[in-house]
Amino acid sequence: KQEVTQIPAALSVPEGENLVLNCSFTDSAIYNLQWFRQDPGKGLTSLLLIQSSQREQTSGRLNASLDKSSGRSTLYIAASQPGDSATYLCAVGNNNDMRFGAGTRLTVKP
Amino acid sequence: NAGVTQTPKFRVLKTGQSMTLLCAQDMNHEYMYWYRQDPGMGLRLIHYSVGEGTTAKGEVPDGYNVSRLKKQNFLLGLESAAPSQTSVYFCASSYPDTQYFGPGTRLTVL
């Protein structure tokens, strides 16, 4: 059974700082990995999708990497802003069996 | 486009009552999903559908039933609600891999 872990559960940083969120998974036989953002009381918004054959994806200030052999993914956020404050979740698997981590709650202080 | 919508947004049930949650998407996606989100546990897949007229069990299907009579709609039913089903329920759709989520339904079972 695939287990997905995100550490830390919460992170607080000052505005402008670069930061890394971590995601680890137990079964390296994945189809893809996705990073989502969830604002309080809202649904999830997909940020980046990495297929199993890819090593990284970038969108604006966000960069996600994937290392299947070690069962790890990172989400790098450059020059953080207060508007980046949210919970970030990673999910691994395929469309028929996606397993989510519990998320990292990020607070960016002005 | 409205994307993925969910009805209702909030609901309170008594133990043993039944209800149906409605999910609708206007993106012509083949795949649709129902998840539940509980504190500290991330999202867990309840049921999913790979196309009109099809349904399949996810990680936590017990106590729930689903139907996909039309491509754009995916219904989640609780026949006899239990306090353990108190949760936030999210619907999502996808094609091919990126998942798009609805705003969620907060269900409390007393």
Short mmCIF file of N, CA and C in Angstrom, two decimals, chain B residues 15-61:
data_model
loop_
_atom_site.label_atom_id
_atom_site.label_comp_id
_atom_site.label_asym_id
_atom_site.label_seq_id
_atom_site.Cartn_x
_atom_site.Cartn_y
_atom_site.Cartn_z
N THR B 15 -27.93 10.38 12.72
CA THR B 15 -27.53 8.99 12.48
C THR B 15 -28.69 8.20 11.89
N GLY B 16 -28.40 7.47 10.79
CA GLY B 16 -29.41 6.66 10.15
C GLY B 16 -30.11 7.31 8.98
N GLN B 17 -30.00 8.63 8.86
CA GLN B 17 -30.62 9.31 7.73
C GLN B 17 -29.82 9.07 6.46
N SER B 18 -30.46 9.31 5.34
CA SER B 18 -29.79 9.14 4.05
C SER B 18 -29.71 10.48 3.32
N MET B 19 -28.75 10.57 2.41
CA MET B 19 -28.65 11.77 1.58
C MET B 19 -27.81 11.48 0.35
N THR B 20 -27.92 12.37 -0.62
CA THR B 20 -27.14 12.28 -1.85
C THR B 20 -26.42 13.58 -2.09
N LEU B 21 -25.11 13.46 -2.39
CA LEU B 21 -24.30 14.60 -2.77
C LEU B 21 -24.15 14.60 -4.28
N LEU B 22 -24.33 15.78 -4.87
CA LEU B 22 -24.27 15.90 -6.31
C LEU B 22 -22.99 16.61 -6.74
N CYS B 23 -22.32 16.05 -7.73
CA CYS B 23 -21.15 16.67 -8.34
C CYS B 23 -21.43 16.84 -9.82
N ALA B 24 -21.12 18.01 -10.35
CA ALA B 24 -21.31 18.28 -11.77
C ALA B 24 -20.06 18.95 -12.33
N GLN B 25 -19.69 18.54 -13.56
CA GLN B 25 -18.54 19.17 -14.24
C GLN B 25 -18.92 19.48 -15.68
N ASP B 26 -18.41 20.61 -16.15
CA ASP B 26 -18.75 21.06 -17.51
C ASP B 26 -17.52 21.06 -18.42
N MET B 27 -16.53 20.22 -18.09
CA MET B 27 -15.29 20.17 -18.87
C MET B 27 -15.21 18.94 -19.76
N ASN B 28 -16.29 18.16 -19.80
CA ASN B 28 -16.35 16.96 -20.63
C ASN B 28 -15.31 15.92 -20.24
N HIS B 29 -14.97 15.88 -18.93
CA HIS B 29 -13.98 14.92 -18.46
C HIS B 29 -14.58 13.53 -18.33
N GLU B 30 -13.75 12.53 -18.67
CA GLU B 30 -14.21 11.15 -18.54
C GLU B 30 -14.16 10.67 -17.09
N TYR B 31 -13.08 11.03 -16.38
CA TYR B 31 -12.85 10.51 -15.04
C TYR B 31 -13.46 11.45 -13.99
N MET B 32 -14.13 10.84 -13.01
CA MET B 32 -14.63 11.61 -11.86
C MET B 32 -14.39 10.83 -10.59
N TYR B 33 -14.26 11.56 -9.46
CA TYR B 33 -13.86 10.94 -8.20
C TYR B 33 -14.62 11.56 -7.03
N TRP B 34 -14.78 10.78 -5.98
CA TRP B 34 -15.23 11.30 -4.70
C TRP B 34 -14.17 10.98 -3.65
N TYR B 35 -13.79 12.03 -2.91
CA TYR B 35 -12.83 11.90 -1.82
C TYR B 35 -13.47 12.39 -0.53
N ARG B 36 -12.89 11.94 0.58
CA ARG B 36 -13.20 12.55 1.86
C ARG B 36 -11.91 13.05 2.48
N GLN B 37 -12.01 14.18 3.19
CA GLN B 37 -10.83 14.76 3.83
C GLN B 37 -11.10 14.90 5.31
N ASP B 38 -10.27 14.25 6.09
CA ASP B 38 -10.37 14.30 7.54
C ASP B 38 -9.10 14.92 8.11
N PRO B 39 -9.21 15.60 9.25
CA PRO B 39 -8.05 16.29 9.82
C PRO B 39 -6.86 15.35 10.01
N GLY B 40 -5.69 15.79 9.51
CA GLY B 40 -4.47 15.03 9.70
C GLY B 40 -4.34 13.78 8.85
N MET B 41 -5.30 13.52 7.96
CA MET B 41 -5.26 12.26 7.20
C MET B 41 -5.18 12.47 5.70
N GLY B 42 -5.16 13.71 5.24
CA GLY B 42 -5.15 13.92 3.80
C GLY B 42 -6.47 13.50 3.17
N LEU B 43 -6.49 13.38 1.86
CA LEU B 43 -7.69 12.96 1.14
C LEU B 43 -7.64 11.46 0.90
N ARG B 44 -8.80 10.82 1.00
CA ARG B 44 -8.89 9.40 0.71
C ARG B 44 -9.99 9.18 -0.32
N LEU B 45 -9.68 8.32 -1.31
CA LEU B 45 -10.59 8.07 -2.41
C LEU B 45 -11.71 7.13 -1.97
N ILE B 46 -12.95 7.54 -2.22
CA ILE B 46 -14.11 6.73 -1.84
C ILE B 46 -14.54 5.84 -3.02
N HIS B 47 -14.91 6.48 -4.11
CA HIS B 47 -15.29 5.81 -5.35
C HIS B 47 -14.83 6.66 -6.52
N TYR B 48 -14.74 6.04 -7.68
CA TYR B 48 -14.39 6.80 -8.86
C TYR B 48 -15.12 6.22 -10.07
N SER B 49 -15.06 6.96 -11.18
CA SER B 49 -15.71 6.52 -12.41
C SER B 49 -14.81 6.88 -13.58
N VAL B 50 -14.65 5.93 -14.51
CA VAL B 50 -13.81 6.18 -15.69
C VAL B 50 -14.64 6.53 -16.92
N GLY B 51 -15.96 6.67 -16.73
CA GLY B 51 -16.80 7.07 -17.84
C GLY B 51 -18.27 6.87 -17.47
N GLU B 52 -19.14 7.44 -18.32
CA GLU B 52 -20.58 7.32 -18.08
C GLU B 52 -20.98 5.86 -17.91
N GLY B 53 -21.75 5.60 -16.86
CA GLY B 53 -22.25 4.25 -16.61
C GLY B 53 -21.30 3.33 -15.87
N THR B 54 -20.10 3.82 -15.54
CA THR B 54 -19.12 3.00 -14.82
C THR B 54 -18.82 3.56 -13.45
N THR B 55 -18.59 2.70 -12.48
CA THR B 55 -18.14 3.11 -11.16
C THR B 55 -17.20 2.04 -10.61
N ALA B 56 -16.35 2.43 -9.67
CA ALA B 56 -15.41 1.49 -9.06
C ALA B 56 -15.10 1.95 -7.65
N LYS B 57 -14.68 1.00 -6.80
CA LYS B 57 -14.37 1.32 -5.41
C LYS B 57 -12.97 1.89 -5.28
N GLY B 58 -12.86 2.83 -4.35
CA GLY B 58 -11.56 3.37 -4.02
C GLY B 58 -11.03 2.78 -2.72
N GLU B 59 -10.34 3.60 -1.96
CA GLU B 59 -9.68 3.14 -0.73
C GLU B 59 -10.66 2.92 0.41
N VAL B 60 -11.70 3.77 0.52
CA VAL B 60 -12.64 3.70 1.65
C VAL B 60 -14.09 3.71 1.16
N PRO B 61 -14.57 2.66 0.48
CA PRO B 61 -15.90 2.68 -0.13
C PRO B 61 -17.07 2.31 0.78
#
